[in-house]
JSON list of C-alpha atoms in Angstrom, two decimals:
[
{"chain": "I", "resi": 1, "resn": "MET", "atom": "CA", "xyz": [81.62, -48.40, -42.57]},
{"chain": "I", "resi": 2, "resn": "LEU", "atom": "CA", "xyz": [80.57, -45.89, -45.21]},
{"chain": "I", "resi": 3, "resn": "ASN", "atom": "CA", "xyz": [76.91, -46.39, -44.27]},
{"chain": "I", "resi": 4, "resn": "ALA", "atom": "CA", "xyz": [77.71, -45.71, -40.62]},
{"chain": "I", "resi": 5, "resn": "LEU", "atom": "CA", "xyz": [79.59, -42.55, -41.56]},
{"chain": "I", "resi": 6, "resn": "LEU", "atom": "CA", "xyz": [76.73, -41.34, -43.75]},
{"chain": "I", "resi": 7, "resn": "SER", "atom": "CA", "xyz": [74.22, -42.12, -41.02]},
{"chain": "I", "resi": 8, "resn": "GLN", "atom": "CA", "xyz": [76.30, -40.22, -38.46]},
{"chain": "I", "resi": 9, "resn": "THR", "atom": "CA", "xyz": [76.62, -37.24, -40.83]},
{"chain": "I", "resi": 10, "resn": "ALA", "atom": "CA", "xyz": [72.86, -37.20, -41.46]},
{"chain": "I", "resi": 11, "resn": "ALA", "atom": "CA", "xyz": [72.19, -37.33, -37.71]},
{"chain": "I", "resi": 12, "resn": "GLY", "atom": "CA", "xyz": [74.58, -34.44, -37.15]},
{"chain": "I", "resi": 13, "resn": "GLN", "atom": "CA", "xyz": [72.90, -32.39, -39.86]},
{"chain": "I", "resi": 14, "resn": "ALA", "atom": "CA", "xyz": [69.47, -33.10, -38.39]},
{"chain": "I", "resi": 15, "resn": "ALA", "atom": "CA", "xyz": [70.68, -32.05, -34.93]},
{"chain": "I", "resi": 16, "resn": "GLU", "atom": "CA", "xyz": [72.08, -28.82, -36.38]},
{"chain": "I", "resi": 17, "resn": "ALA", "atom": "CA", "xyz": [68.79, -28.13, -38.14]},
{"chain": "I", "resi": 18, "resn": "HIS", "atom": "CA", "xyz": [66.90, -28.62, -34.86]},
{"chain": "I", "resi": 19, "resn": "ARG", "atom": "CA", "xyz": [69.35, -26.35, -33.04]},
{"chain": "I", "resi": 20, "resn": "HIS", "atom": "CA", "xyz": [68.91, -23.62, -35.63]},
{"chain": "I", "resi": 21, "resn": "ALA", "atom": "CA", "xyz": [65.14, -24.04, -35.42]},
{"chain": "I", "resi": 22, "resn": "TYR", "atom": "CA", "xyz": [65.36, -23.46, -31.65]},
{"chain": "I", "resi": 23, "resn": "ASN", "atom": "CA", "xyz": [67.42, -20.32, -32.24]},
{"chain": "I", "resi": 24, "resn": "ALA", "atom": "CA", "xyz": [64.83, -19.13, -34.78]},
{"chain": "I", "resi": 25, "resn": "ALA", "atom": "CA", "xyz": [62.07, -19.83, -32.25]},
{"chain": "I", "resi": 26, "resn": "PHE", "atom": "CA", "xyz": [63.89, -17.85, -29.56]},
{"chain": "I", "resi": 27, "resn": "GLU", "atom": "CA", "xyz": [64.24, -14.90, -31.92]},
{"chain": "I", "resi": 28, "resn": "GLU", "atom": "CA", "xyz": [60.61, -15.11, -32.96]},
{"chain": "I", "resi": 29, "resn": "LEU", "atom": "CA", "xyz": [59.46, -15.20, -29.34]},
{"chain": "I", "resi": 30, "resn": "GLY", "atom": "CA", "xyz": [61.59, -12.16, -28.51]},
{"chain": "I", "resi": 31, "resn": "LEU", "atom": "CA", "xyz": [64.04, -14.13, -26.39]},
{"chain": "I", "resi": 32, "resn": "THR", "atom": "CA", "xyz": [67.68, -13.07, -26.60]},
{"chain": "I", "resi": 33, "resn": "TRP", "atom": "CA", "xyz": [68.94, -16.62, -26.23]},
{"chain": "I", "resi": 34, "resn": "TYR", "atom": "CA", "xyz": [71.28, -18.35, -28.61]},
{"chain": "I", "resi": 35, "resn": "TRP", "atom": "CA", "xyz": [72.21, -22.01, -28.31]},
{"chain": "I", "resi": 36, "resn": "ASP", "atom": "CA", "xyz": [75.61, -22.88, -29.70]},
{"chain": "I", "resi": 37, "resn": "ALA", "atom": "CA", "xyz": [76.40, -26.49, -30.58]},
{"chain": "I", "resi": 38, "resn": "ALA", "atom": "CA", "xyz": [77.84, -27.27, -27.12]},
{"chain": "I", "resi": 39, "resn": "THR", "atom": "CA", "xyz": [74.80, -25.88, -25.28]},
{"chain": "I", "resi": 40, "resn": "TYR", "atom": "CA", "xyz": [72.41, -27.78, -27.54]},
{"chain": "I", "resi": 41, "resn": "ALA", "atom": "CA", "xyz": [74.35, -31.03, -27.10]},
{"chain": "I", "resi": 42, "resn": "ARG", "atom": "CA", "xyz": [74.42, -30.60, -23.31]},
{"chain": "I", "resi": 43, "resn": "LEU", "atom": "CA", "xyz": [70.65, -30.06, -23.20]},
{"chain": "I", "resi": 44, "resn": "GLN", "atom": "CA", "xyz": [69.77, -32.83, -25.63]},
{"chain": "I", "resi": 45, "resn": "VAL", "atom": "CA", "xyz": [71.17, -35.38, -23.20]},
{"chain": "I", "resi": 46, "resn": "HIS", "atom": "CA", "xyz": [67.97, -34.67, -21.24]},
{"chain": "I", "resi": 47, "resn": "GLY", "atom": "CA", "xyz": [65.70, -35.33, -24.24]},
{"chain": "I", "resi": 48, "resn": "ARG", "atom": "CA", "xyz": [62.38, -33.51, -24.17]},
{"chain": "I", "resi": 49, "resn": "ASP", "atom": "CA", "xyz": [63.22, -31.99, -20.78]},
{"chain": "I", "resi": 50, "resn": "GLY", "atom": "CA", "xyz": [66.15, -30.01, -22.20]},
{"chain": "I", "resi": 51, "resn": "VAL", "atom": "CA", "xyz": [64.15, -26.79, -22.66]},
{"chain": "I", "resi": 52, "resn": "ARG", "atom": "CA", "xyz": [62.64, -27.11, -19.18]},
{"chain": "I", "resi": 53, "resn": "ILE", "atom": "CA", "xyz": [66.06, -27.64, -17.62]},
{"chain": "I", "resi": 54, "resn": "TYR", "atom": "CA", "xyz": [67.47, -24.65, -19.50]},
{"chain": "I", "resi": 55, "resn": "LEU", "atom": "CA", "xyz": [64.61, -22.47, -18.26]},
{"chain": "I", "resi": 56, "resn": "GLU", "atom": "CA", "xyz": [64.98, -23.62, -14.68]},
{"chain": "I", "resi": 57, "resn": "THR", "atom": "CA", "xyz": [68.77, -23.31, -14.55]},
{"chain": "I", "resi": 58, "resn": "GLU", "atom": "CA", "xyz": [69.65, -20.51, -16.98]},
{"chain": "I", "resi": 59, "resn": "GLN", "atom": "CA", "xyz": [66.51, -18.37, -17.28]},
{"chain": "I", "resi": 60, "resn": "SER", "atom": "CA", "xyz": [64.70, -18.87, -13.99]},
{"chain": "I", "resi": 61, "resn": "HIS", "atom": "CA", "xyz": [63.74, -15.18, -13.81]},
{"chain": "I", "resi": 62, "resn": "LEU", "atom": "CA", "xyz": [61.16, -15.85, -16.55]},
{"chain": "I", "resi": 63, "resn": "LEU", "atom": "CA", "xyz": [59.41, -18.31, -14.26]},
{"chain": "I", "resi": 64, "resn": "ARG", "atom": "CA", "xyz": [58.33, -15.41, -12.04]},
{"chain": "I", "resi": 65, "resn": "ALA", "atom": "CA", "xyz": [56.04, -14.22, -14.83]},
{"chain": "I", "resi": 66, "resn": "TYR", "atom": "CA", "xyz": [55.20, -17.44, -16.70]},
{"chain": "I", "resi": 67, "resn": "GLU", "atom": "CA", "xyz": [54.39, -21.02, -15.87]},
{"chain": "I", "resi": 68, "resn": "THR", "atom": "CA", "xyz": [57.15, -23.39, -16.92]},
{"chain": "I", "resi": 69, "resn": "ASP", "atom": "CA", "xyz": [54.77, -25.54, -18.98]},
{"chain": "I", "resi": 70, "resn": "PHE", "atom": "CA", "xyz": [53.49, -22.47, -20.84]},
{"chain": "I", "resi": 71, "resn": "LEU", "atom": "CA", "xyz": [57.00, -21.34, -21.80]},
{"chain": "I", "resi": 72, "resn": "VAL", "atom": "CA", "xyz": [58.16, -24.82, -22.74]},
{"chain": "I", "resi": 73, "resn": "GLY", "atom": "CA", "xyz": [55.03, -25.27, -24.86]},
{"chain": "I", "resi": 74, "resn": "ALA", "atom": "CA", "xyz": [55.49, -21.92, -26.61]},
{"chain": "I", "resi": 75, "resn": "ILE", "atom": "CA", "xyz": [59.14, -22.65, -27.38]},
{"chain": "I", "resi": 76, "resn": "GLU", "atom": "CA", "xyz": [58.56, -26.23, -28.53]},
{"chain": "I", "resi": 77, "resn": "THR", "atom": "CA", "xyz": [55.57, -25.27, -30.72]},
{"chain": "I", "resi": 78, "resn": "THR", "atom": "CA", "xyz": [57.47, -22.41, -32.34]},
{"chain": "I", "resi": 79, "resn": "GLN", "atom": "CA", "xyz": [60.57, -24.57, -32.80]},
{"chain": "I", "resi": 80, "resn": "ALA", "atom": "CA", "xyz": [58.54, -27.31, -34.49]},
{"chain": "I", "resi": 81, "resn": "ARG", "atom": "CA", "xyz": [56.98, -24.80, -36.89]},
{"chain": "I", "resi": 82, "resn": "CYS", "atom": "CA", "xyz": [60.40, -23.28, -37.66]},
{"chain": "I", "resi": 83, "resn": "TYR", "atom": "CA", "xyz": [61.89, -26.73, -38.24]},
{"chain": "I", "resi": 84, "resn": "ALA", "atom": "CA", "xyz": [59.04, -27.71, -40.55]},
{"chain": "I", "resi": 85, "resn": "SER", "atom": "CA", "xyz": [59.38, -24.49, -42.54]},
{"chain": "I", "resi": 86, "resn": "MET", "atom": "CA", "xyz": [63.11, -25.15, -42.99]},
{"chain": "I", "resi": 87, "resn": "GLY", "atom": "CA", "xyz": [62.28, -28.35, -44.83]},
{"chain": "I", "resi": 88, "resn": "ARG", "atom": "CA", "xyz": [59.91, -26.57, -47.20]},
{"chain": "I", "resi": 89, "resn": "ARG", "atom": "CA", "xyz": [62.42, -24.06, -48.48]},
{"chain": "I", "resi": 90, "resn": "ALA", "atom": "CA", "xyz": [65.92, -24.56, -49.67]},
{"chain": "I", "resi": 91, "resn": "ILE", "atom": "CA", "xyz": [68.33, -21.85, -48.61]},
{"chain": "I", "resi": 92, "resn": "PRO", "atom": "CA", "xyz": [71.41, -21.45, -50.78]},
{"chain": "I", "resi": 93, "resn": "ALA", "atom": "CA", "xyz": [74.76, -21.85, -49.02]},
{"chain": "I", "resi": 94, "resn": "PRO", "atom": "CA", "xyz": [75.56, -18.10, -48.71]},
{"chain": "I", "resi": 95, "resn": "TYR", "atom": "CA", "xyz": [72.35, -17.65, -46.73]},
{"chain": "I", "resi": 96, "resn": "GLY", "atom": "CA", "xyz": [72.34, -21.04, -45.05]},
{"chain": "I", "resi": 97, "resn": "TRP", "atom": "CA", "xyz": [73.39, -22.05, -41.60]},
{"chain": "I", "resi": 98, "resn": "ALA", "atom": "CA", "xyz": [77.07, -22.77, -41.24]},
{"chain": "I", "resi": 99, "resn": "GLY", "atom": "CA", "xyz": [78.74, -23.33, -37.93]},
{"chain": "I", "resi": 100, "resn": "ASP", "atom": "CA", "xyz": [77.31, -21.01, -35.32]},
{"chain": "I", "resi": 101, "resn": "THR", "atom": "CA", "xyz": [75.99, -18.29, -37.63]},
{"chain": "I", "resi": 102, "resn": "HIS", "atom": "CA", "xyz": [72.54, -16.94, -37.03]},
{"chain": "I", "resi": 103, "resn": "LEU", "atom": "CA", "xyz": [69.61, -17.24, -39.38]},
{"chain": "I", "resi": 104, "resn": "SER", "atom": "CA", "xyz": [69.78, -15.51, -42.71]},
{"chain": "I", "resi": 105, "resn": "ALA", "atom": "CA", "xyz": [67.67, -12.42, -43.30]},
{"chain": "I", "resi": 106, "resn": "PRO", "atom": "CA", "xyz": [65.18, -14.32, -45.52]},
{"chain": "I", "resi": 107, "resn": "ALA", "atom": "CA", "xyz": [64.69, -16.98, -42.84]},
{"chain": "I", "resi": 108, "resn": "ARG", "atom": "CA", "xyz": [64.04, -14.40, -40.11]},
{"chain": "I", "resi": 109, "resn": "HIS", "atom": "CA", "xyz": [61.22, -12.66, -41.92]},
{"chain": "I", "resi": 110, "resn": "HIS", "atom": "CA", "xyz": [58.48, -15.23, -41.77]},
{"chain": "I", "resi": 111, "resn": "ALA", "atom": "CA", "xyz": [55.15, -14.60, -40.12]},
{"chain": "I", "resi": 112, "resn": "PRO", "atom": "CA", "xyz": [55.58, -14.92, -36.36]},
{"chain": "I", "resi": 113, "resn": "CYS", "atom": "CA", "xyz": [53.32, -17.31, -34.54]},
{"chain": "I", "resi": 114, "resn": "ALA", "atom": "CA", "xyz": [54.14, -16.08, -31.05]},
{"chain": "I", "resi": 115, "resn": "SER", "atom": "CA", "xyz": [51.68, -13.65, -29.57]},
{"chain": "I", "resi": 116, "resn": "PRO", "atom": "CA", "xyz": [52.84, -10.03, -29.50]},
{"chain": "I", "resi": 117, "resn": "SER", "atom": "CA", "xyz": [52.18, -9.88, -25.76]},
{"chain": "I", "resi": 118, "resn": "LEU", "atom": "CA", "xyz": [54.46, -12.87, -25.11]},
{"chain": "I", "resi": 119, "resn": "ARG", "atom": "CA", "xyz": [57.20, -11.36, -27.26]},
{"chain": "I", "resi": 120, "resn": "ALA", "atom": "CA", "xyz": [56.95, -8.01, -25.47]},
{"chain": "I", "resi": 121, "resn": "ALA", "atom": "CA", "xyz": [56.82, -9.57, -22.00]},
{"chain": "I", "resi": 122, "resn": "THR", "atom": "CA", "xyz": [59.72, -11.94, -22.56]},
{"chain": "I", "resi": 123, "resn": "ARG", "atom": "CA", "xyz": [61.77, -9.14, -24.13]},
{"chain": "I", "resi": 124, "resn": "ALA", "atom": "CA", "xyz": [61.20, -7.04, -21.00]},
{"chain": "I", "resi": 125, "resn": "LEU", "atom": "CA", "xyz": [62.29, -9.90, -18.73]},
{"chain": "I", "resi": 126, "resn": "THR", "atom": "CA", "xyz": [65.43, -10.94, -20.60]}
]
């Protein structure tokens, strides 16, 4: 029973880390989106199609300027890099991610990998 509880806790922490990495990716790409825990859980039911479904249902105006696959790829690539960078640096609790707080100032100031033109264009459309 203890092993199951620990496994469930670890899975929950990993899901939270992924959610925060998505929020970091949105910020880096100049998107004004923020996924709370409920939104992330609702989208994760769809697996890898969660971002695509979110774009098509919640942010369809962006699809007038960008191909869906391009946006999904940009978001997923940036999210993966943000997630990987989270594992390389330990953030003390006062600056960490608790509940639905946004990224700490140190975590936000990493070198962006999104192109400036994508950031500017998505900012204008959101």
